[in-house]
Tab-separated table of C-alpha atoms in Angstrom:
chain	number	residue	atom	x	y	z
L	1	UNK	CA	-65.153	-42.212	4.506
L	2	UNK	CA	-68.651	-42.726	3.112
L	3	UNK	CA	-69.816	-39.178	3.756
L	4	UNK	CA	-66.860	-37.624	1.962
L	5	UNK	CA	-67.173	-39.987	-0.981
L	6	UNK	CA	-70.807	-38.965	-1.381
L	7	UNK	CA	-70.208	-35.230	-0.893
L	8	UNK	CA	-69.577	-34.314	-4.512
L	9	UNK	CA	-72.630	-36.224	-5.709
L	10	UNK	CA	-74.866	-34.675	-3.079
L	11	UNK	CA	-73.745	-31.167	-3.995
L	12	UNK	CA	-74.443	-31.829	-7.662
L	13	UNK	CA	-77.897	-33.186	-6.881
L	14	UNK	CA	-78.662	-30.278	-4.577
L	15	UNK	CA	-77.738	-27.648	-7.127
L	16	UNK	CA	-79.445	-29.417	-10.014
L	17	UNK	CA	-82.596	-29.962	-7.988
L	18	UNK	CA	-83.026	-26.392	-6.792
L	19	UNK	CA	-81.211	-24.216	-9.327
L	20	UNK	CA	-81.062	-26.073	-12.664
L	21	UNK	CA	-81.187	-22.987	-14.895
L	22	UNK	CA	-78.141	-21.315	-13.429
L	23	UNK	CA	-75.919	-24.343	-14.023
L	24	UNK	CA	-76.323	-24.114	-17.796
L	25	UNK	CA	-75.170	-20.477	-17.919
L	26	UNK	CA	-71.363	-20.492	-17.476
L	27	UNK	CA	-69.348	-17.300	-17.310
L	28	UNK	CA	-66.938	-16.944	-20.208
L	29	UNK	CA	-63.239	-16.419	-19.533
L	30	UNK	CA	-59.981	-16.505	-21.430
L	31	UNK	CA	-57.831	-19.622	-21.549
L	32	UNK	CA	-55.654	-18.132	-18.808
L	33	UNK	CA	-58.557	-17.006	-16.699
L	34	UNK	CA	-58.835	-13.884	-14.614
L	35	UNK	CA	-62.386	-14.722	-13.582
L	36	UNK	CA	-63.077	-15.666	-9.979
L	37	UNK	CA	-64.607	-19.094	-9.576
L	38	UNK	CA	-62.879	-20.722	-12.555
L	39	UNK	CA	-61.036	-23.315	-10.459
L	40	UNK	CA	-60.287	-25.705	-13.314
L	41	UNK	CA	-59.108	-22.880	-15.626
L	42	UNK	CA	-61.238	-24.060	-18.546
L	43	UNK	CA	-62.837	-20.694	-19.327
L	44	UNK	CA	-66.178	-21.161	-17.551
L	45	UNK	CA	-67.603	-20.958	-14.053
L	46	UNK	CA	-70.082	-23.745	-13.318
L	47	UNK	CA	-70.736	-26.741	-11.065
L	48	UNK	CA	-67.621	-28.394	-12.477
L	49	UNK	CA	-65.513	-25.828	-10.634
L	50	UNK	CA	-67.174	-26.736	-7.331
L	51	UNK	CA	-66.466	-30.412	-7.941
L	52	UNK	CA	-62.887	-29.681	-9.009
L	53	UNK	CA	-62.269	-27.572	-5.906
L	54	UNK	CA	-63.678	-30.339	-3.687
L	55	UNK	CA	-61.371	-32.835	-5.376
L	56	UNK	CA	-58.459	-30.518	-4.636
L	57	UNK	CA	-59.460	-30.240	-0.990
L	58	UNK	CA	-59.520	-34.048	-0.801
L	59	UNK	CA	-55.987	-34.355	-2.195
L	60	UNK	CA	-57.066	-35.542	-5.658
L	61	UNK	CA	-55.746	-32.599	-7.697
L	62	UNK	CA	-52.227	-31.190	-7.819
L	63	UNK	CA	-51.705	-27.483	-7.168
L	64	UNK	CA	-50.250	-27.084	-10.669
L	65	UNK	CA	-53.624	-28.128	-12.101
L	66	UNK	CA	-55.840	-25.683	-10.216
L	67	UNK	CA	-56.265	-21.941	-10.553
L	68	UNK	CA	-55.568	-21.141	-6.910
L	69	UNK	CA	-55.912	-17.369	-6.978
L	70	UNK	CA	-59.299	-17.417	-8.682
L	71	UNK	CA	-60.500	-20.350	-6.601
L	72	UNK	CA	-60.188	-18.143	-3.519
L	73	UNK	CA	-63.549	-16.511	-4.130
L	74	UNK	CA	-63.695	-14.883	-0.675
L	75	UNK	CA	-60.106	-13.533	-1.112
L	76	UNK	CA	-58.933	-14.510	2.377
L	77	UNK	CA	-55.829	-16.408	1.097
L	78	UNK	CA	-57.179	-19.770	2.311
L	79	UNK	CA	-58.609	-22.397	-0.048
L	80	UNK	CA	-61.408	-24.199	1.777
L	81	UNK	CA	-65.057	-25.199	1.922
L	82	UNK	CA	-66.146	-21.590	2.344
L	83	UNK	CA	-65.040	-21.064	-1.260
L	84	UNK	CA	-67.190	-23.994	-2.412
L	85	UNK	CA	-70.170	-22.689	-0.435
L	86	UNK	CA	-69.851	-19.229	-1.991
L	87	UNK	CA	-69.485	-20.746	-5.470
L	88	UNK	CA	-72.710	-22.696	-4.925
L	89	UNK	CA	-74.502	-19.532	-3.807
L	90	UNK	CA	-73.181	-17.730	-6.879
L	91	UNK	CA	-74.399	-20.467	-9.220
L	92	UNK	CA	-77.759	-20.385	-7.437
L	93	UNK	CA	-78.074	-16.629	-7.958
L	94	UNK	CA	-77.851	-15.919	-4.232
L	95	UNK	CA	-74.536	-14.092	-4.654
L	96	UNK	CA	-74.441	-11.630	-7.553
L	97	UNK	CA	-70.708	-11.172	-8.097
L	98	UNK	CA	-67.387	-12.806	-7.298
L	99	UNK	CA	-65.207	-12.383	-5.322
L	100	UNK	CA	-67.549	-12.207	-2.346
L	101	UNK	CA	-66.749	-11.884	1.355
L	102	UNK	CA	-69.453	-11.743	3.972
L	103	UNK	CA	-66.963	-10.397	6.497
L	104	UNK	CA	-65.802	-7.710	4.078
L	105	UNK	CA	-62.184	-8.587	4.823
L	106	UNK	CA	-60.285	-9.311	1.600
L	107	UNK	CA	-56.609	-9.344	0.610
L	108	UNK	CA	-54.952	-8.671	-2.732
L	109	UNK	CA	-52.081	-11.002	-3.577
L	110	UNK	CA	-50.841	-11.931	-7.021
L	111	UNK	CA	-48.951	-15.120	-6.133
L	112	UNK	CA	-50.787	-18.015	-4.497
L	113	UNK	CA	-48.432	-20.762	-3.342
L	114	UNK	CA	-48.543	-23.742	-0.981
L	115	UNK	CA	-45.861	-26.323	-0.065
L	116	UNK	CA	-45.066	-28.837	-2.785
L	117	UNK	CA	-47.172	-31.977	-2.835
L	118	UNK	CA	-45.356	-35.250	-2.219
L	119	UNK	CA	-45.924	-38.953	-1.692
L	120	UNK	CA	-45.549	-40.090	1.932
L	121	UNK	CA	-45.238	-43.387	3.769
L	122	UNK	CA	-47.370	-44.109	6.848
L	123	UNK	CA	-47.301	-46.584	9.708
L	124	UNK	CA	-50.556	-48.116	10.916
L	125	UNK	CA	-51.179	-49.654	14.335
L	126	UNK	CA	-54.016	-52.129	14.949
L	127	UNK	CA	-55.274	-51.525	18.482
L	128	UNK	CA	-56.796	-55.010	18.788
L	129	UNK	CA	-53.832	-57.087	17.636
L	130	UNK	CA	-50.982	-54.714	18.502
L	131	UNK	CA	-49.519	-55.219	15.021
L	132	UNK	CA	-48.052	-52.541	12.751
L	133	UNK	CA	-47.927	-52.237	8.975
L	134	UNK	CA	-46.803	-49.597	6.500
L	135	UNK	CA	-48.254	-48.145	3.309
L	136	UNK	CA	-47.627	-45.430	0.728
L	137	UNK	CA	-50.014	-42.615	-0.187
L	138	UNK	CA	-48.840	-41.578	-3.628
L	139	UNK	CA	-49.819	-38.546	-5.679
L	140	UNK	CA	-53.023	-38.879	-7.747
L	141	UNK	CA	-52.219	-41.494	-10.389
L	142	UNK	CA	-53.851	-39.573	-13.212
L	143	UNK	CA	-51.734	-36.477	-12.493
L	144	UNK	CA	-48.303	-37.897	-11.734
L	145	UNK	CA	-45.669	-38.535	-14.556
L	146	UNK	CA	-49.896	-34.930	27.829
L	147	UNK	CA	-49.249	-34.689	31.109
L	148	UNK	CA	-50.893	-32.134	33.460
L	149	UNK	CA	-48.447	-29.261	33.110
L	150	UNK	CA	-49.389	-26.087	34.973
L	151	UNK	CA	-48.105	-22.953	33.289
L	152	UNK	CA	-47.558	-19.392	34.406
L	153	UNK	CA	-46.110	-16.128	33.196
L	154	UNK	CA	-48.310	-15.682	30.118
L	155	UNK	CA	-51.715	-14.098	29.670
L	156	UNK	CA	-54.245	-16.919	29.434
L	157	UNK	CA	-57.365	-15.606	27.707
L	158	UNK	CA	-58.946	-18.953	26.833
L	159	UNK	CA	-62.666	-19.358	27.427
L	160	UNK	CA	-65.018	-22.331	27.439
L	161	UNK	CA	-65.573	-23.526	23.883
L	162	UNK	CA	-69.283	-23.983	23.243
L	163	UNK	CA	-69.174	-22.372	19.800
L	164	UNK	CA	-70.651	-23.576	16.529
L	165	UNK	CA	-69.750	-27.209	15.818
L	166	UNK	CA	-67.352	-27.331	18.792
L	167	UNK	CA	-68.630	-30.777	19.784
L	168	UNK	CA	-66.509	-32.335	17.025
L	169	UNK	CA	-63.417	-31.425	19.095
L	170	UNK	CA	-62.750	-34.441	21.315
L	171	UNK	CA	-60.791	-35.410	24.431
L	172	UNK	CA	-58.170	-38.175	24.044
L	173	UNK	CA	-57.046	-40.466	26.871
L	174	UNK	CA	-54.246	-43.005	26.476
L	175	UNK	CA	-51.494	-44.959	28.229
L	176	UNK	CA	-47.851	-44.590	27.222
L	177	UNK	CA	-45.169	-47.254	27.404
L	178	UNK	CA	-44.101	-45.933	30.841
L	179	UNK	CA	-47.465	-47.119	32.206
L	180	UNK	CA	-48.794	-43.611	32.905
L	181	UNK	CA	-51.981	-42.108	31.445
L	182	UNK	CA	-51.991	-38.858	29.465
L	183	UNK	CA	-54.467	-36.636	27.700
L	184	UNK	CA	-54.630	-34.938	24.332
L	185	UNK	CA	-57.130	-33.480	21.884
L	186	UNK	CA	-58.413	-34.241	18.405
L	187	UNK	CA	-61.201	-33.277	16.023
L	188	UNK	CA	-63.618	-35.303	13.914
L	189	UNK	CA	-63.090	-34.867	10.168
L	190	UNK	CA	-65.271	-37.738	8.901
L	191	UNK	CA	-67.777	-40.231	10.328
L	192	UNK	CA	-65.080	-42.554	11.746
L	193	UNK	CA	-61.943	-40.425	11.503
L	194	UNK	CA	-60.320	-38.107	14.034
L	195	UNK	CA	-57.377	-35.833	13.243
L	196	UNK	CA	-54.756	-35.275	15.933
L	197	UNK	CA	-50.969	-34.994	16.340
L	198	UNK	CA	-48.631	-37.992	16.061
L	199	UNK	CA	-47.152	-37.547	19.543
L	200	UNK	CA	-50.581	-38.276	21.041
L	201	UNK	CA	-50.485	-41.655	19.275
L	202	UNK	CA	-46.834	-42.701	19.535
L	203	UNK	CA	-44.359	-41.904	22.314
L	204	UNK	CA	-41.165	-42.539	20.352
L	205	UNK	CA	-40.883	-46.083	21.702
L	206	UNK	CA	-44.295	-47.642	21.107
L	207	UNK	CA	-47.824	-46.813	20.064
L	208	UNK	CA	-49.987	-45.706	22.972
L	209	UNK	CA	-52.540	-48.197	24.301
L	210	UNK	CA	-55.943	-48.176	25.996
L	211	UNK	CA	-56.769	-45.343	23.632
L	212	UNK	CA	-60.131	-43.641	24.311
L	213	UNK	CA	-61.946	-40.901	22.403
L	214	UNK	CA	-64.272	-38.888	24.645
L	215	UNK	CA	-67.027	-36.746	23.174
L	216	UNK	CA	-68.239	-33.839	25.304
L	217	UNK	CA	-71.548	-32.007	25.408
L	218	UNK	CA	-72.072	-28.836	23.377
L	219	UNK	CA	-71.101	-26.680	26.360
L	220	UNK	CA	-67.759	-28.484	26.522
L	221	UNK	CA	-68.047	-29.296	30.219
L	222	UNK	CA	-68.972	-32.981	30.522
L	223	UNK	CA	-68.187	-36.301	28.824
L	224	UNK	CA	-71.287	-37.789	27.142
L	225	UNK	CA	-69.816	-40.686	25.122
L	226	UNK	CA	-66.565	-42.658	24.991
L	227	UNK	CA	-65.188	-44.735	22.093
L	228	UNK	CA	-62.186	-47.041	21.817
L	229	UNK	CA	-59.735	-46.482	18.983
L	230	UNK	CA	-59.548	-49.261	16.397
L	231	UNK	CA	-56.556	-47.988	14.398
L	232	UNK	CA	-53.820	-45.381	14.832
L	233	UNK	CA	-51.981	-43.975	11.782
L	234	UNK	CA	-48.891	-41.739	11.731
L	235	UNK	CA	-46.297	-40.753	9.100
L	236	UNK	CA	-43.436	-43.227	8.944
L	237	UNK	CA	-41.031	-40.277	9.246
L	238	UNK	CA	-42.467	-39.656	12.691
L	239	UNK	CA	-42.435	-43.359	13.584
L	240	UNK	CA	-38.719	-43.632	12.774
L	241	UNK	CA	-37.332	-40.388	14.205
L	242	UNK	CA	-40.173	-38.168	15.510
L	243	UNK	CA	-39.590	-35.547	12.809
L	244	UNK	CA	-41.470	-32.401	13.869
L	245	UNK	CA	-42.693	-31.638	10.340
L	246	UNK	CA	-44.609	-34.940	10.413
L	247	UNK	CA	-46.274	-34.590	13.821
L	248	UNK	CA	-49.812	-35.388	12.664
L	249	UNK	CA	-51.873	-38.543	12.987
L	250	UNK	CA	-55.215	-40.224	12.487
L	251	UNK	CA	-57.513	-42.226	14.755
L	252	UNK	CA	-60.096	-44.617	13.339
L	253	UNK	CA	-63.061	-45.779	15.433
L	254	UNK	CA	-65.559	-48.426	14.367
L	255	UNK	CA	-68.581	-46.435	15.541
L	256	UNK	CA	-70.275	-43.715	13.494
L	257	UNK	CA	-69.459	-40.258	14.918
L	258	UNK	CA	-71.655	-38.254	12.529
L	259	UNK	CA	-74.006	-37.079	15.297
L	260	UNK	CA	-71.224	-34.874	16.683
L	261	UNK	CA	-70.407	-32.970	13.498
L	262	UNK	CA	-67.144	-32.591	11.613
L	263	UNK	CA	-64.588	-29.874	11.018
L	264	UNK	CA	-63.473	-29.136	7.473
L	265	UNK	CA	-59.782	-28.976	6.590
L	266	UNK	CA	-58.478	-25.863	4.798
L	267	UNK	CA	-55.398	-25.216	2.706
L	268	UNK	CA	-53.756	-21.975	3.919
L	269	UNK	CA	-51.602	-20.391	1.236
L	270	UNK	CA	-48.190	-18.898	1.957
L	271	UNK	CA	-49.667	-15.391	1.989
L	272	UNK	CA	-52.046	-16.253	4.819
L	273	UNK	CA	-49.385	-15.509	7.425
L	274	UNK	CA	-49.271	-11.843	6.353
L	275	UNK	CA	-52.998	-11.095	6.551
L	276	UNK	CA	-53.408	-10.684	10.306
L	277	UNK	CA	-56.717	-12.557	10.252
L	278	UNK	CA	-58.068	-13.907	13.529
L	279	UNK	CA	-57.356	-17.581	14.125
L	280	UNK	CA	-58.456	-19.812	17.017
L	281	UNK	CA	-56.982	-22.817	18.825
L	282	UNK	CA	-59.184	-25.239	20.739
L	283	UNK	CA	-58.745	-28.399	22.787
L	284	UNK	CA	-58.808	-29.896	26.262
L	285	UNK	CA	-55.995	-28.242	28.240
L	286	UNK	CA	-55.049	-29.722	31.591
L	287	UNK	CA	-55.114	-26.263	33.122
L	288	UNK	CA	-56.421	-22.765	32.502
L	289	UNK	CA	-54.894	-19.894	34.476
L	290	UNK	CA	-53.090	-22.449	36.633
L	291	UNK	CA	-56.280	-24.296	37.582
L	292	UNK	CA	-56.854	-27.950	36.678
L	293	UNK	CA	-59.726	-28.535	34.256
L	294	UNK	CA	-61.294	-31.254	32.115
L	295	UNK	CA	-63.384	-28.900	29.947
L	296	UNK	CA	-62.986	-27.723	26.352
L	297	UNK	CA	-61.412	-24.270	25.907
L	298	UNK	CA	-60.343	-22.077	23.021
L	299	UNK	CA	-58.287	-18.931	22.578
L	300	UNK	CA	-57.944	-16.364	19.799
L	301	UNK	CA	-54.875	-14.913	18.126
L	302	UNK	CA	-53.220	-14.469	14.741
L	303	UNK	CA	-50.852	-16.503	12.597
L	304	UNK	CA	-47.360	-15.035	12.884
L	305	UNK	CA	-44.931	-14.312	10.073
L	306	UNK	CA	-42.638	-17.186	11.032
L	307	UNK	CA	-44.719	-19.878	9.332
L	308	UNK	CA	-42.506	-22.274	7.375
L	309	UNK	CA	-43.561	-24.794	4.743
L	310	UNK	CA	-45.005	-27.411	7.076
L	311	UNK	CA	-45.583	-25.629	10.384
L	312	UNK	CA	-47.968	-22.893	11.391
L	313	UNK	CA	-47.078	-20.514	14.243
L	314	UNK	CA	-49.716	-18.509	16.105
L	315	UNK	CA	-50.292	-16.361	19.159
L	316	UNK	CA	-53.285	-18.339	20.480
L	317	UNK	CA	-52.457	-19.618	23.965
L	318	UNK	CA	-52.236	-23.404	24.332
L	319	UNK	CA	-50.861	-25.684	27.050
L	320	UNK	CA	-50.525	-29.371	27.934
L	321	UNK	CA	-53.550	-31.338	26.719
L	322	UNK	CA	-54.249	-29.085	23.725
L	323	UNK	CA	-51.959	-31.167	21.497
L	324	UNK	CA	-53.904	-32.515	18.534
L	325	UNK	CA	-56.662	-29.921	18.689
L	326	UNK	CA	-57.486	-27.710	15.696
L	327	UNK	CA	-56.167	-24.292	14.724
L	328	UNK	CA	-59.107	-22.879	12.807
L	329	UNK	CA	-60.905	-19.988	11.146
L	330	UNK	CA	-64.468	-19.198	12.210
L	331	UNK	CA	-66.885	-18.372	9.372
L	332	UNK	CA	-70.360	-16.960	8.967
L	333	UNK	CA	-72.029	-17.209	5.560
L	334	UNK	CA	-75.683	-16.262	5.732
L	335	UNK	CA	-77.235	-18.491	8.395
L	336	UNK	CA	-74.383	-20.991	8.098
L	337	UNK	CA	-71.815	-20.776	10.912
L	338	UNK	CA	-68.883	-23.175	10.670
L	339	UNK	CA	-65.201	-23.728	11.343
L	340	UNK	CA	-62.344	-24.559	9.006
L	341	UNK	CA	-59.028	-25.965	10.303
L	342	UNK	CA	-55.743	-24.562	8.957
L	343	UNK	CA	-53.497	-26.529	11.336
L	344	UNK	CA	-53.160	-29.025	14.199
L	345	UNK	CA	-51.815	-27.972	17.619
L	346	UNK	CA	-48.506	-29.686	18.402
L	347	UNK	CA	-46.349	-27.658	20.763
L	348	UNK	CA	-46.025	-24.622	22.998
L	349	UNK	CA	-42.836	-23.211	24.502
L	350	UNK	CA	-43.271	-19.995	26.437
L	351	UNK	CA	-45.066	-17.597	24.120
L	352	UNK	CA	-44.312	-19.615	20.965
L	353	UNK	CA	-47.190	-21.842	19.890
L	354	UNK	CA	-47.167	-23.925	16.735
L	355	UNK	CA	-48.633	-26.858	14.907
L	356	UNK	CA	-48.601	-28.789	11.661
L	357	UNK	CA	-49.952	-26.787	8.757
L	358	UNK	CA	-52.670	-28.399	6.628
L	359	UNK	CA	-51.094	-29.250	3.259
L	360	UNK	CA	-52.026	-31.496	0.346
L	361	UNK	CA	-50.431	-34.657	1.826
L	362	UNK	CA	-52.560	-34.169	4.957
L	363	UNK	CA	-55.729	-33.687	2.906
L	364	UNK	CA	-54.979	-36.958	1.125
L	365	UNK	CA	-54.160	-38.718	4.425
L	366	UNK	CA	-57.476	-37.805	6.087
L	367	UNK	CA	-59.842	-37.685	3.127
L	368	UNK	CA	-58.580	-40.077	0.465
L	369	UNK	CA	-56.889	-42.933	2.331
L	370	UNK	CA	-57.933	-46.439	1.300
L	371	UNK	CA	-55.857	-47.973	4.129
L	372	UNK	CA	-58.245	-46.864	6.881
L	373	UNK	CA	-60.772	-49.140	8.532
L	374	UNK	CA	-59.492	-52.420	7.104
């Protein structure tokens, strides 16, 4: 968690060190702003908006307290770190006007909405002792009053994933209560934290054991490091009845994973499903085109119009082993090439592929969870 806790401070120092004059020149706006970049809706655009947007992306600000439409400074209907990066470039004078999209693909929507925020209970499993405990992640206090399944019949256009920052996508190996070993996928979101789906951590009867996290080389073809899980966390609603809307989980390892990079988490708005933007799904499938594999693969597609509040449906092809991998957008901003996750792969039935959508409770679970690593 240390890196995320320091992120806001580092950004402030970076901007103040290199571009101090621009910070003291806010852009004026009305009380109900129509100026892009005014995330906190206070009538100015400055470093405070970057910090406020980062707080929102860490689950520390309610949607009702942020100007969502004008925080989306690249107008792609997703609130994420690309917006903070563009805001920083704007404050530094490297971008002349907002909104700004390097891809040139923008969308005009008046209403920006996301699922309602809510407090959620979680169940934690200690891999060393085998004990479980539960905890509550409430709203911000200051704001509140797989097995190797071969598949056929579908076009499989996945290719080896050696793209930018792909090394943060990891291979999971674990033993279920039936004594058999399975595989899944996950992705590093902080130095010790891996996001994945709940069904890779808990089989409906017991937490999985002998849990290993395998990091692959940049090419995605060979295992270069293996770590043992220290803690497994899942929503209590999944622990009690395997509710599909809560099929997300968290792995904590004692070792520092920062050498392998991280993937940012995004907040896709409800309008995102209508934009037809390209989305990608990556992981470690057990097979590609009917052939067994242990390598990292990704496929491209679009988010479909059947997205509900907590799930995200897409046309990217996934199969057994991809569970827990990211559904992401690929960005280029100047020389910076990065990925931003909008969902977590959970299931595939025929041509229907879906996962858990990134929402505010998930941001809080991964980024602002004091119950991790204890």
